[in-house]
XYZ file of C-alpha atoms in Angstrom:
439
model
C -0.245 -0.021 0.146
C 1.285 3.388 -0.984
C 2.394 5.602 1.766
C -0.023 8.252 2.939
C 1.283 11.644 3.949
C 0.517 13.660 6.881
C -1.304 16.297 5.046
C -2.223 18.527 7.978
C 1.308 18.224 9.717
C 3.499 18.700 6.464
C 1.451 22.153 6.123
C 2.169 23.091 10.007
C 5.579 22.266 9.251
C 5.867 24.961 6.295
C 3.786 27.772 8.477
C 5.942 26.894 11.448
C 9.492 27.935 9.066
C 7.702 30.619 7.467
C 6.239 34.429 8.599
C 2.807 34.580 10.420
C 0.374 34.619 7.762
C -2.777 37.103 7.903
C -6.491 35.719 8.441
C -6.825 35.476 4.731
C -3.464 33.814 3.703
C -4.531 31.152 6.593
C -7.739 30.633 4.933
C -6.524 30.365 1.513
C -3.877 27.748 2.775
C -6.583 25.732 5.062
C -9.123 25.591 1.888
C -6.145 24.305 0.102
C -5.040 21.543 2.884
C -8.686 20.861 3.366
C -9.071 19.849 -0.069
C -5.991 18.129 -0.542
C -6.880 16.165 2.520
C -10.095 14.802 1.815
C -8.654 13.449 -1.380
C -5.955 12.125 0.182
C -8.129 10.384 2.607
C -10.387 8.642 0.132
C -7.463 7.357 -1.467
C -6.214 5.850 1.599
C -9.636 4.131 2.070
C -9.627 2.451 -1.746
C -6.009 1.637 -1.043
C -6.910 0.009 2.139
C -10.010 -1.823 0.359
C -7.979 -3.082 -2.226
C -5.505 -4.385 -0.058
C -8.273 -6.194 1.691
C -9.235 -7.641 -1.638
C -6.109 -8.792 -2.763
C -5.357 -10.073 0.515
C -8.627 -12.202 0.405
C -7.406 -14.405 -2.730
C -5.530 -17.738 -2.163
C -2.406 -16.654 -3.274
C -1.794 -13.182 -1.692
C -2.983 -14.591 1.321
C 0.010 -14.761 3.773
C -2.016 -17.171 6.490
C -5.226 -18.255 7.709
C -4.630 -17.045 11.012
C -4.383 -13.125 9.453
C -7.919 -14.040 7.885
C -9.284 -15.383 11.223
C -8.190 -12.364 12.935
C -10.043 -10.303 10.345
C -7.406 -7.271 10.336
C -5.965 -6.065 6.909
C -2.182 -6.745 6.690
C 0.192 -7.122 4.070
C 3.007 -9.434 3.474
C 6.281 -8.216 5.355
C 8.187 -5.986 3.812
C 5.841 -4.379 1.687
C 3.347 -2.162 4.030
C 3.078 1.303 4.187
C 4.666 1.885 7.457
C 7.398 -1.051 7.769
C 10.191 1.344 6.909
C 9.464 3.170 10.439
C 13.280 3.737 11.971
C 12.328 2.138 15.252
C 10.906 -0.965 13.733
C 13.296 -4.318 14.533
C 11.860 -7.715 13.614
C 14.544 -9.553 14.848
C 13.225 -11.517 17.781
C 16.880 -12.980 17.929
C 15.572 -16.312 17.747
C 15.213 -16.692 14.484
C 11.870 -16.051 13.778
C 10.656 -13.884 10.623
C 7.674 -11.991 10.359
C 4.895 -13.060 7.889
C 2.994 -10.101 7.627
C 2.568 -6.862 8.702
C -0.806 -4.875 9.954
C -1.932 -1.928 7.652
C -1.829 1.303 9.012
C -3.130 4.129 7.446
C -2.128 6.753 9.940
C -0.565 5.609 12.990
C 3.315 6.578 12.658
C 4.086 5.550 16.004
C 3.839 1.634 16.440
C 3.878 -1.357 13.915
C 2.702 -4.758 14.717
C 4.312 -7.627 12.198
C 2.534 -11.268 13.010
C 4.891 -14.363 13.061
C 3.399 -18.033 12.494
C 1.511 -19.451 15.393
C -0.449 -15.961 16.296
C 2.857 -14.677 18.102
C 2.711 -11.059 17.366
C 5.405 -8.188 17.755
C 4.659 -4.541 18.476
C 7.315 -1.991 17.824
C 6.796 1.629 19.527
C 8.397 4.479 18.474
C 9.831 5.102 21.962
C 12.409 1.922 20.788
C 10.504 -0.222 23.334
C 9.530 -4.250 21.725
C 6.839 -6.398 22.631
C 5.685 -9.914 22.019
C 2.282 -10.881 22.711
C 2.181 -14.625 22.868
C -1.048 -16.399 22.038
C -3.133 -17.777 25.174
C -1.541 -21.687 25.826
C 1.400 -20.728 23.896
C 5.310 -20.074 25.561
C 7.607 -17.093 24.532
C 10.311 -18.811 21.964
C 13.395 -19.626 23.796
C 16.558 -17.075 22.903
C 14.071 -14.143 22.735
C 16.004 -10.928 22.921
C 16.442 -9.621 26.247
C 14.758 -5.877 25.549
C 11.383 -7.525 24.184
C 8.811 -7.781 26.563
C 6.597 -10.606 27.117
C 2.733 -10.043 27.203
C 0.846 -13.315 27.691
C -2.571 -13.661 26.573
C -5.292 -13.688 27.941
C -5.203 -10.216 29.300
C -7.739 -10.651 32.410
C -6.008 -7.874 34.799
C -4.890 -4.834 33.473
C -3.514 -1.447 35.233
C -5.021 1.465 33.626
C -3.047 4.499 33.410
C -3.598 5.854 30.111
C -7.056 7.518 29.991
C -6.894 8.481 26.581
C -7.348 4.007 25.891
C -10.022 3.622 27.740
C -12.386 4.831 25.317
C -10.694 2.286 22.539
C -10.933 -0.388 25.157
C -14.388 -0.104 25.704
C -15.362 0.378 21.935
C -13.680 -2.816 21.036
C -15.308 -4.686 24.474
C -12.182 -5.334 26.461
C -12.796 -2.331 28.857
C -13.883 -5.440 31.682
C -9.896 -6.546 31.725
C -9.042 -3.521 33.479
C -9.016 -4.095 37.113
C -6.912 -0.951 38.605
C -7.612 2.169 37.271
C -5.877 5.873 37.806
C -8.928 7.714 38.036
C -12.293 7.206 39.859
C -15.423 6.812 39.055
C -16.262 10.377 39.205
C -13.157 11.281 36.886
C -13.593 8.606 34.514
C -13.912 9.630 30.949
C -16.125 6.299 29.750
C -19.339 5.099 31.338
C -18.415 1.614 31.643
C -14.788 2.013 33.462
C -17.165 4.568 35.858
C -19.567 1.627 36.613
C -16.476 -0.926 37.056
C -15.001 1.137 39.572
C -18.315 1.526 41.414
C -19.067 -1.592 41.611
C -15.726 -2.605 42.702
C -14.409 -5.053 40.047
C -11.873 -2.446 38.938
C -10.185 0.189 41.404
C -8.671 3.265 42.164
C -4.335 2.665 42.255
C -3.062 5.587 42.392
C -1.577 8.167 39.338
C 1.406 7.498 37.215
C 3.741 9.157 39.625
C 2.226 7.088 42.952
C 0.683 3.937 41.995
C -0.951 1.770 44.836
C 2.051 -1.033 43.998
C 0.347 -3.270 46.706
C -3.098 -2.857 44.360
C -1.283 -3.830 41.504
C 0.291 -6.570 42.972
C -3.123 -8.106 44.888
C -4.614 -7.737 41.781
C -2.331 -9.892 39.643
C -1.763 -6.747 36.950
C 0.042 -7.917 34.289
C 0.099 -5.002 32.291
C 0.379 -1.395 32.833
C -0.901 1.077 30.369
C 0.570 4.594 30.489
C 1.021 7.607 28.634
C 3.949 9.332 28.537
C 3.592 11.259 31.553
C 5.993 7.924 33.033
C 8.350 9.395 31.079
C 8.505 12.116 34.311
C 8.440 9.127 36.887
C 11.189 6.591 35.552
C 11.026 5.401 39.439
C 7.461 4.416 39.211
C 8.045 2.474 36.082
C 10.854 0.288 37.232
C 8.881 -0.562 40.400
C 5.977 -1.807 38.014
C 8.475 -3.758 36.247
C 10.413 -5.265 39.521
C 6.756 -6.304 40.742
C 6.588 -8.214 37.181
C 4.109 -5.746 35.740
C 4.882 -5.194 31.675
C 4.623 -1.226 31.249
C 3.795 -0.268 27.434
C 3.658 3.345 27.248
C 1.499 4.857 24.513
C 2.340 7.438 22.108
C -1.007 8.603 20.249
C -0.469 11.867 21.813
C 2.348 12.327 19.503
C 0.316 11.430 16.520
C 0.699 13.990 13.423
C -2.754 13.306 12.203
C -6.268 13.041 14.563
C -7.275 9.842 12.965
C -3.406 8.740 13.692
C -4.653 8.824 17.406
C -7.666 6.650 16.502
C -5.830 4.192 14.893
C -4.563 2.937 18.027
C -7.145 0.873 18.422
C -5.921 -1.643 16.375
C -2.636 -1.583 19.035
C -5.403 -2.238 21.335
C -7.003 -5.308 19.463
C -3.964 -7.016 19.259
C -2.982 -6.810 23.202
C -6.932 -8.064 23.932
C -7.234 -10.628 20.823
C -9.892 -8.418 19.364
C -8.430 -7.414 16.407
C -11.294 -7.580 14.446
C -13.641 -5.706 16.212
C -10.665 -2.880 16.286
C -10.627 -3.139 12.325
C -14.212 -2.720 12.273
C -14.238 -0.121 14.669
C -11.782 2.104 13.021
C -13.021 2.040 9.886
C -16.914 3.124 10.958
C -15.662 5.781 13.112
C -12.828 7.214 10.163
C -15.998 6.913 7.364
C -18.026 9.107 9.998
C -14.840 11.521 10.323
C -14.218 11.908 6.519
C -17.928 12.385 6.140
C -18.197 15.456 8.788
C -14.690 16.629 7.548
C -15.501 16.495 3.936
C -17.630 19.920 4.096
C -17.250 23.362 2.281
C -14.674 25.419 4.624
C -16.027 28.380 6.665
C -15.202 32.153 6.777
C -14.336 31.852 10.258
C -11.280 32.300 12.586
C -11.468 30.822 16.266
C -9.376 31.161 19.261
C -8.734 28.081 21.340
C -7.266 28.690 24.678
C -7.348 29.589 28.220
C -6.010 31.846 30.781
C -3.679 30.769 33.417
C -3.103 31.596 37.022
C -0.060 34.258 35.285
C -2.633 36.035 33.263
C -1.036 34.379 30.147
C -3.465 32.926 27.610
C -2.275 28.962 27.049
C -3.241 27.956 23.273
C -2.499 24.915 21.759
C -0.393 23.863 19.073
C -1.213 23.792 15.110
C -0.111 20.267 15.150
C -2.832 19.349 18.597
C -5.409 17.062 18.043
C -8.257 19.612 18.923
C -6.538 22.360 16.704
C -6.644 19.948 14.060
C -10.294 19.154 14.361
C -11.042 22.433 14.405
C -9.710 22.967 10.711
C -11.524 19.723 9.687
C -14.809 21.353 10.518
C -14.001 23.745 8.548
C -12.769 27.111 10.905
C -9.318 28.722 10.702
C -7.220 28.089 13.600
C -5.528 30.861 15.327
C -1.906 29.566 15.999
C 0.673 30.788 18.071
C 3.070 28.453 17.026
C 6.546 29.535 18.223
C 8.812 30.695 15.516
C 11.892 29.491 17.700
C 11.267 26.022 19.099
C 14.124 26.876 21.784
C 11.467 29.322 23.297
C 8.721 26.959 23.155
C 6.969 26.637 26.388
C 5.743 23.071 25.382
C 4.956 20.560 22.166
C 2.028 20.951 22.687
C 0.740 24.296 24.082
C 2.302 28.022 23.720
C 1.908 30.323 26.521
C 1.408 33.688 25.176
C 1.390 37.339 26.788
C -2.058 38.767 26.944
C -1.125 42.005 25.076
C 0.212 39.579 22.187
C -2.627 37.435 22.321
C -4.804 40.700 22.099
C -3.145 42.170 18.989
C -3.381 38.820 17.093
C -6.617 37.260 18.087
C -9.092 40.133 19.570
C -11.081 39.744 15.722
C -11.617 35.964 15.894
C -15.183 35.137 14.971
C -15.353 32.498 17.377
C -13.744 31.370 21.025
C -13.809 28.214 22.229
C -12.561 27.924 25.990
C -10.196 25.135 27.139
C -12.595 24.281 30.007
C -10.614 20.636 29.867
C -7.945 22.783 32.120
C -9.700 25.460 33.451
C -13.584 24.377 34.102
C -14.032 27.313 36.129
C -15.617 29.932 33.437
C -19.133 29.243 32.938
C -20.385 32.441 31.532
C -19.147 35.145 29.059
C -18.895 37.845 31.892
C -16.954 34.757 34.150
C -14.391 34.504 30.978
C -14.280 38.967 31.072
C -13.294 38.548 34.375
C -10.388 36.825 33.449
C -9.079 39.926 31.614
C -10.753 42.936 31.016
C -8.975 43.043 27.679
C -11.674 40.085 26.824
C -14.125 42.442 26.496
C -12.883 43.941 22.958
C -12.728 40.800 21.613
C -15.505 40.398 18.612
C -16.285 36.815 19.503
C -17.342 38.445 23.220
C -18.779 41.143 21.672
C -20.977 38.756 19.212
C -21.605 36.463 21.980
C -19.749 33.154 20.289
C -17.797 32.162 23.259
C -18.279 28.697 23.700
C -16.996 25.795 26.450
C -15.862 22.173 25.776
C -16.145 18.676 27.699
C -13.661 17.954 30.033
C -12.975 14.648 28.764
C -13.029 15.503 25.151
C -9.490 14.640 24.975
C -10.217 10.988 26.333
C -13.017 10.585 23.603
C -11.096 9.903 20.221
C -13.714 7.130 19.494
C -16.528 10.080 19.056
C -14.228 12.649 16.815
C -17.137 13.033 14.481
C -19.400 14.105 17.144
C -16.784 16.689 18.357
C -16.284 18.105 14.603
C -20.008 18.382 14.437
C -20.278 20.619 17.536
C -17.473 22.763 16.233
C -18.628 22.801 13.324
C -22.452 24.066 14.306
C -20.331 26.518 16.525
C -18.832 27.916 13.479
C -22.313 28.245 11.708
C -24.198 29.552 14.831
C -26.750 26.839 14.551
C -26.940 25.962 18.273
C -26.973 22.158 17.698
C -24.489 20.239 20.623
C -23.829 16.656 21.004
C -22.493 17.715 24.367
C -18.826 18.384 23.162
C -19.137 22.262 22.903
C -21.755 24.642 23.928
C -22.371 27.971 23.958
C -22.042 30.348 26.832
C -24.342 32.618 28.225
C -23.691 35.918 29.460
């Protein structure tokens, strides 16, 4: 399958290396990018469908196991993602992969399949994991850097809340017995119910896990996000307890559907590849449909005010920033020109005077209530800084808030995009992710 270029991220990189565009230039560039992106997404879907059809032919089928799994795959060495520089299929025992799982968008993991149902997961941080089928053993001579994940997984410590919706979508949430969130904090109803019923228990945060609970529940896998990189002692202690630690990298994906495609990795971990493939295709199709609408002449400022009075915006490569573009809007970016001056890889901290000069004419404000949930009205926003009263969106009443769990609801990104679209068009419609603030 031909490699798919990350259209939005290419545009972002080009913009970061040039002077900041005017609103008119940004809109024109956005329209061109959206048109190209839509065409390429359709090409990807066609390519995947053709690959699936070819793989169904007896002469092209690599193994019956792949057919039974129901997940699209390509012969090893011919897939779109097999050239990832972190991919290392040498198990150390002489085995060679039979096929590679086809990925259309994700750039931060690969999955290779071996005879007997074994699967090798390579992650962009350099970690490797061998998923061993139920009733089988890890091969003798396995390379020391490869962690073994023995199926079935029936006791998992879930720290990355972003993966909860993916596990729920493929019917694997019951395997979570220890969680980093309480029932009240859970982004997924099924996990909240498990926590309330006691089949899952709160086990502390990434930096301070309840090691005794993790051991008592016989957890064999911890699914972490990149925050664990700031707590190496906690990771080491989990590993000392015999817990395999997998750090998912979905937040580093350059495209929104790349984040969603991590559902395929979750499918491999829990033996639910076919369901993961079906769910990914269905959601991706809905995202394509809602994002193929005509672009709108509307600029959007997405930010919150921190304790120092500065505006904190997301980078243009951010998940939500890209969804604004997919909804037909123009995201007002404050990406730093000098990366050495960047506050972080995902956000930019902008002094209020600079933010005012560039964002005061934004057509729509979406206040980031995933971070600052204290703003419930337009007057509450203006109370953060009187300068905000001069903003066009404030004067027009086009100020919106967002659901606190929005970033953990990847499987509903089509609804999020639809809510953004409704905000841009002023229809008043909402599925609960984006809503308008009263005075």
